């Protein structure tokens, strides 16, 4: 599971150049377990590809750390308006790295606050789109649910099979899955370890859209480009408002929404957006 990863690249790009470009981001970071690139016509979508093919992208601590680092780099990049996280056509991520977890003790988990760093992904202010092909199981399903939008390939499978290993989800699975699909289905999946298909996941509200596997990432990037055209500042405010619906009562959520709505009137982008609409022209947002 810890073997070196091999990378498939386009024929026209020399292997050494392609690997270096994919593994290094503008900030100079280098990665072992992920590939990082900018995508889209205007290079305004950051893409993070999990790259542990021999382990079906099992989420070892090093991989999660790199995902967080890359996402935080994209968050600081004013040229990036949205982020896509994906895996391979065979597996988005088949789960957490069991070999890494097998010998951990209660004391180690508790004193070390095991898995607590995963929540940093959901704290990223820019929208994150999960493009899920193949297996999204256990930690893989949890990672997808930390994202803001989930697109799935036609053969994707989702599940929280931790119960089969005599444990439970520890990266937010019991909480996010329940909020996404309701108590009954979440309880069934978590207590049986069963999986659901992309079609079932969409019907349950876990997945936004389904595409053929070969078109999935392209469509996720296209969604990211649509988002990136808008004011990054207002997009972040909108994301905060929607997330509030999952964390607050209806009355509290409505109060948060009103406050955030009012804050948009203190921005230059709100003025530009409305002025452009009245003048029937494209808006020129400055993220201010």
Short mmCIF file of C-alpha atoms in Angstrom, two decimals:
data_model
loop_
_atom_site.label_atom_id
_atom_site.label_comp_id
_atom_site.label_asym_id
_atom_site.label_seq_id
_atom_site.Cartn_x
_atom_site.Cartn_y
_atom_site.Cartn_z
CA UNK A 1 0.00 0.00 0.00
CA UNK A 2 2.97 2.28 0.38
CA UNK A 3 4.50 1.60 -3.04
CA UNK A 4 5.51 4.38 -5.40
CA UNK A 5 2.68 5.77 -7.52
CA UNK A 6 2.77 5.67 -11.29
CA UNK A 7 1.28 8.52 -13.31
CA UNK A 8 -0.42 8.35 -16.72
CA UNK A 9 0.13 11.53 -18.76
CA UNK A 10 -0.69 12.86 -22.17
CA UNK A 11 1.49 11.59 -24.99
CA UNK A 12 2.61 15.03 -26.09
CA UNK A 13 4.08 15.95 -22.71
CA UNK A 14 7.41 14.42 -21.64
CA UNK A 15 6.95 12.25 -18.54
CA UNK A 16 9.33 14.22 -16.33
CA UNK A 17 7.72 17.54 -17.28
CA UNK A 18 4.18 16.26 -16.79
CA UNK A 19 4.88 14.71 -13.41
CA UNK A 20 6.69 17.80 -12.18
CA UNK A 21 3.87 20.08 -13.37
CA UNK A 22 1.20 17.93 -11.77
CA UNK A 23 3.01 17.41 -8.49
CA UNK A 24 4.08 21.02 -7.96
CA UNK A 25 1.82 23.95 -7.38
CA UNK A 26 2.63 27.64 -7.88
CA UNK A 27 3.48 28.06 -4.20
CA UNK A 28 6.28 25.54 -4.63
CA UNK A 29 4.75 22.68 -2.68
CA UNK A 30 5.56 19.16 -3.82
CA UNK A 31 3.35 16.15 -3.17
CA UNK A 32 3.77 12.40 -2.88
CA UNK A 33 0.17 11.17 -2.83
CA UNK A 34 -1.74 13.66 -4.98
CA UNK A 35 -1.56 15.44 -8.33
CA UNK A 36 -2.34 19.17 -8.33
CA UNK A 37 -3.11 21.31 -11.37
CA UNK A 38 -5.11 24.31 -12.51
CA UNK A 39 -7.88 23.51 -14.98
CA UNK A 40 -10.45 25.31 -17.10
CA UNK A 41 -10.27 27.71 -20.02
CA UNK A 42 -9.03 30.46 -17.72
CA UNK A 43 -7.08 28.19 -15.37
CA UNK A 44 -9.40 29.24 -12.55
CA UNK A 45 -10.33 25.81 -11.21
CA UNK A 46 -7.89 24.03 -8.92
CA UNK A 47 -7.87 20.25 -9.26
CA UNK A 48 -6.61 17.81 -6.64
CA UNK A 49 -6.36 14.19 -7.77
CA UNK A 50 -5.80 11.47 -5.19
CA UNK A 51 -2.98 9.28 -6.48
CA UNK A 52 -2.38 6.06 -4.55
CA UNK A 53 -3.52 3.65 -7.28
CA UNK A 54 -2.12 0.47 -5.70
CA UNK A 55 -4.09 1.20 -2.51
CA UNK A 56 -7.27 2.36 -4.32
CA UNK A 57 -6.52 5.84 -2.96
CA UNK A 58 -6.76 4.71 0.65
CA UNK A 59 -6.62 7.81 2.84
CA UNK A 60 -3.39 7.62 4.77
CA UNK A 61 -2.45 10.53 7.02
CA UNK A 62 0.08 11.79 4.48
CA UNK A 63 -2.51 11.92 1.71
CA UNK A 64 -5.03 13.85 3.81
CA UNK A 65 -2.31 16.27 4.91
CA UNK A 66 -1.41 16.91 1.27
CA UNK A 67 -5.06 17.42 0.26
CA UNK A 68 -5.41 20.01 3.02
CA UNK A 69 -2.19 21.75 1.97
CA UNK A 70 -3.24 21.88 -1.68
CA UNK A 71 -6.75 23.09 -0.85
CA UNK A 72 -5.37 25.82 1.40
CA UNK A 73 -2.97 26.88 -1.36
CA UNK A 74 -5.85 27.16 -3.82
CA UNK A 75 -7.87 29.09 -1.24
CA UNK A 76 -5.11 31.71 -1.06
CA UNK A 77 -4.78 31.91 -4.85
CA UNK A 78 -6.92 34.82 -6.16
CA UNK A 79 -6.88 33.26 -9.61
CA UNK A 80 -8.75 30.16 -8.43
CA UNK A 81 -12.50 30.37 -7.85
CA UNK A 82 -13.38 26.73 -7.19
CA UNK A 83 -11.70 23.41 -6.39
CA UNK A 84 -12.30 19.89 -7.72
CA UNK A 85 -11.23 16.79 -5.78
CA UNK A 86 -11.20 13.49 -7.66
CA UNK A 87 -9.56 10.08 -7.73
CA UNK A 88 -9.32 7.50 -10.50
CA UNK A 89 -12.07 5.84 -12.53
CA UNK A 90 -11.70 2.78 -10.29
CA UNK A 91 -11.76 4.52 -6.93
CA UNK A 92 -12.35 8.00 -5.57
CA UNK A 93 -11.09 6.60 -2.26
CA UNK A 94 -11.82 3.10 -1.02
CA UNK A 95 -11.57 4.17 2.62
CA UNK A 96 -9.09 5.11 5.30
CA UNK A 97 -5.77 3.28 5.38
CA UNK A 98 -6.57 0.31 7.63
CA UNK A 99 -2.92 -0.76 7.85
CA UNK A 100 -2.13 2.66 9.30
CA UNK A 101 -4.99 2.40 11.81
CA UNK A 102 -4.82 -1.27 12.78
CA UNK A 103 -2.52 -1.01 15.80
CA UNK A 104 -3.69 2.32 17.18
CA UNK A 105 -4.84 2.34 20.80
CA UNK A 106 -7.62 4.31 22.45
CA UNK A 107 -5.03 6.41 24.24
CA UNK A 108 -3.29 7.28 20.96
CA UNK A 109 -6.56 8.20 19.24
CA UNK A 110 -7.83 10.28 22.14
CA UNK A 111 -4.65 12.09 23.10
CA UNK A 112 -3.68 12.68 19.47
CA UNK A 113 -7.19 13.79 18.44
CA UNK A 114 -7.06 11.28 15.59
CA UNK A 115 -8.76 12.39 12.33
CA UNK A 116 -9.52 15.87 13.68
CA UNK A 117 -7.46 17.48 10.91
CA UNK A 118 -9.91 16.13 8.29
CA UNK A 119 -12.36 18.90 9.16
CA UNK A 120 -9.93 21.45 7.73
CA UNK A 121 -11.17 20.38 4.30
CA UNK A 122 -14.74 21.40 5.08
CA UNK A 123 -13.47 24.70 6.48
CA UNK A 124 -12.10 25.83 3.09
CA UNK A 125 -14.13 28.88 2.05
CA UNK A 126 -13.95 28.33 -1.69
CA UNK A 127 -16.45 25.79 -3.09
CA UNK A 128 -15.17 22.24 -3.47
CA UNK A 129 -16.66 19.79 -5.96
CA UNK A 130 -16.11 16.06 -5.45
CA UNK A 131 -15.92 14.13 -8.73
CA UNK A 132 -16.53 10.55 -7.62
CA UNK A 133 -15.81 7.57 -9.83
CA UNK A 134 -15.73 4.01 -8.51
CA UNK A 135 -15.53 3.40 -4.77
CA UNK A 136 -16.25 6.14 -2.24
CA UNK A 137 -16.32 4.02 0.89
CA UNK A 138 -15.70 4.81 4.54
CA UNK A 139 -13.29 7.73 4.68
CA UNK A 140 -13.72 8.15 0.93
CA UNK A 141 -17.44 8.75 1.36
CA UNK A 142 -16.70 11.09 4.26
CA UNK A 143 -14.21 13.05 2.14
CA UNK A 144 -16.78 13.42 -0.64
CA UNK A 145 -19.36 14.65 1.88
CA UNK A 146 -16.92 17.28 3.18
CA UNK A 147 -17.10 18.82 -0.28
CA UNK A 148 -19.89 21.20 -1.25
CA UNK A 149 -21.12 19.48 -4.41
CA UNK A 150 -20.85 15.80 -5.36
CA UNK A 151 -20.86 14.70 -8.99
CA UNK A 152 -20.76 10.94 -9.56
CA UNK A 153 -19.77 8.63 -12.37
CA UNK A 154 -22.37 6.11 -13.47
CA UNK A 155 -20.62 3.24 -11.67
CA UNK A 156 -19.77 5.05 -8.46
CA UNK A 157 -20.55 3.35 -5.15
CA UNK A 158 -21.01 5.01 -1.78
CA UNK A 159 -20.99 3.49 1.68
CA UNK A 160 -19.83 3.55 5.30
CA UNK A 161 -18.73 -0.06 5.90
CA UNK A 162 -16.81 0.59 9.16
CA UNK A 163 -19.25 -1.62 11.08
CA UNK A 164 -17.79 -4.64 9.26
CA UNK A 165 -14.45 -3.85 10.93
CA UNK A 166 -16.09 -3.47 14.35
CA UNK A 167 -15.79 0.30 14.41
CA UNK A 168 -17.84 3.29 13.28
CA UNK A 169 -17.22 6.27 10.98
CA UNK A 170 -14.84 8.76 12.57
CA UNK A 171 -14.56 11.49 9.94
CA UNK A 172 -18.10 12.82 10.15
CA UNK A 173 -19.88 9.95 8.39
CA UNK A 174 -22.64 9.43 10.94
CA UNK A 175 -23.40 13.15 10.96
CA UNK A 176 -23.08 14.26 7.33
CA UNK A 177 -24.67 11.15 5.83
CA UNK A 178 -27.68 11.46 8.14
CA UNK A 179 -28.16 15.12 7.23
CA UNK A 180 -27.80 14.35 3.53
CA UNK A 181 -30.04 11.28 3.14
CA UNK A 182 -32.11 11.12 6.33
CA UNK A 183 -31.99 8.93 9.42
CA UNK A 184 -33.46 5.72 8.00
CA UNK A 185 -31.12 5.26 5.03
CA UNK A 186 -28.09 6.51 6.97
CA UNK A 187 -28.82 4.09 9.79
CA UNK A 188 -29.26 1.21 7.34
CA UNK A 189 -25.97 1.91 5.55
CA UNK A 190 -23.97 2.45 8.74
CA UNK A 191 -25.37 -0.57 10.60
CA UNK A 192 -25.16 -3.03 7.68
CA UNK A 193 -22.10 -1.77 5.80
CA UNK A 194 -24.09 -1.94 2.55
CA UNK A 195 -23.29 0.25 -0.44
CA UNK A 196 -25.54 2.32 -2.67
CA UNK A 197 -25.11 3.07 -6.36
CA UNK A 198 -24.70 6.50 -7.90
CA UNK A 199 -28.34 6.38 -8.98
CA UNK A 200 -29.52 5.54 -5.45
CA UNK A 201 -27.26 8.24 -4.02
CA UNK A 202 -28.75 10.83 -6.36
CA UNK A 203 -32.28 9.76 -5.53
CA UNK A 204 -31.45 10.08 -1.82
CA UNK A 205 -30.00 13.57 -2.25
CA UNK A 206 -26.34 12.70 -1.63
CA UNK A 207 -25.28 13.31 -5.24
CA UNK A 208 -26.11 16.32 -7.42
CA UNK A 209 -25.54 14.88 -10.91
CA UNK A 210 -24.41 11.66 -12.60
CA UNK A 211 -22.21 11.49 -15.71
CA UNK A 212 -20.41 8.79 -17.72
CA UNK A 213 -17.10 8.01 -16.02
CA UNK A 214 -15.00 9.44 -18.82
CA UNK A 215 -16.86 12.78 -18.73
CA UNK A 216 -17.16 13.19 -14.97
CA UNK A 217 -14.06 15.28 -14.25
CA UNK A 218 -14.69 17.46 -17.30
CA UNK A 219 -18.21 18.22 -16.06
CA UNK A 220 -16.97 18.92 -12.53
CA UNK A 221 -14.44 21.38 -13.93
CA UNK A 222 -17.17 23.00 -16.02
CA UNK A 223 -19.25 23.47 -12.86
CA UNK A 224 -16.19 24.96 -11.16
CA UNK A 225 -15.76 27.40 -14.06
CA UNK A 226 -19.37 28.57 -13.70
CA UNK A 227 -18.79 29.23 -10.02
CA UNK A 228 -15.43 30.93 -10.64
CA UNK A 229 -17.08 33.51 -12.92
CA UNK A 230 -18.92 34.95 -9.94
CA UNK A 231 -17.53 37.13 -7.17
CA UNK A 232 -15.34 34.92 -4.97
CA UNK A 233 -16.27 37.03 -1.98
CA UNK A 234 -20.01 36.58 -2.50
CA UNK A 235 -19.61 32.88 -3.34
CA UNK A 236 -17.91 32.36 0.03
CA UNK A 237 -20.72 34.21 1.79
CA UNK A 238 -23.32 32.08 -0.02
CA UNK A 239 -21.45 28.91 0.96
CA UNK A 240 -21.47 30.00 4.60
CA UNK A 241 -25.22 30.63 4.45
CA UNK A 242 -26.00 27.20 2.96
CA UNK A 243 -23.76 25.44 5.47
CA UNK A 244 -25.64 27.25 8.21
CA UNK A 245 -28.77 25.33 7.21
CA UNK A 246 -27.07 22.12 8.36
CA UNK A 247 -25.85 23.48 11.67
CA UNK A 248 -28.62 25.80 12.90
CA UNK A 249 -32.35 25.77 13.56
CA UNK A 250 -34.59 27.28 10.89
CA UNK A 251 -35.03 30.50 12.88
CA UNK A 252 -31.29 30.80 13.55
CA UNK A 253 -30.49 29.97 9.94
CA UNK A 254 -32.85 32.64 8.66
CA UNK A 255 -31.23 35.20 10.95
CA UNK A 256 -27.78 34.20 9.67
CA UNK A 257 -28.98 34.46 6.08
CA UNK A 258 -30.37 37.96 6.64
CA UNK A 259 -27.13 39.15 8.22
CA UNK A 260 -25.05 37.69 5.40
CA UNK A 261 -27.45 39.13 2.83
CA UNK A 262 -27.03 42.56 4.39
CA UNK A 263 -23.24 42.21 4.31
CA UNK A 264 -23.30 41.87 0.52
CA UNK A 265 -24.52 45.49 0.38
CA UNK A 266 -21.18 46.59 1.82
CA UNK A 267 -19.28 45.11 -1.14
CA UNK A 268 -18.22 46.67 -4.42
CA UNK A 269 -19.11 43.46 -6.25
CA UNK A 270 -22.77 43.71 -5.20
CA UNK A 271 -22.90 47.24 -6.59
CA UNK A 272 -21.19 46.11 -9.81
CA UNK A 273 -23.46 43.09 -10.19
CA UNK A 274 -26.67 45.08 -9.94
CA UNK A 275 -25.34 47.94 -12.05
CA UNK A 276 -24.28 45.51 -14.78
CA UNK A 277 -27.72 43.90 -14.71
CA UNK A 278 -29.46 47.27 -15.11
CA UNK A 279 -27.05 48.27 -17.90
CA UNK A 280 -27.46 44.87 -19.58
CA UNK A 281 -23.78 44.03 -19.67
CA UNK A 282 -21.44 41.45 -18.17
CA UNK A 283 -20.32 42.21 -14.63
CA UNK A 284 -16.65 42.81 -13.88
CA UNK A 285 -16.15 41.50 -10.36
CA UNK A 286 -13.10 42.53 -8.31
CA UNK A 287 -13.75 40.28 -5.31
CA UNK A 288 -14.14 43.35 -3.15
#
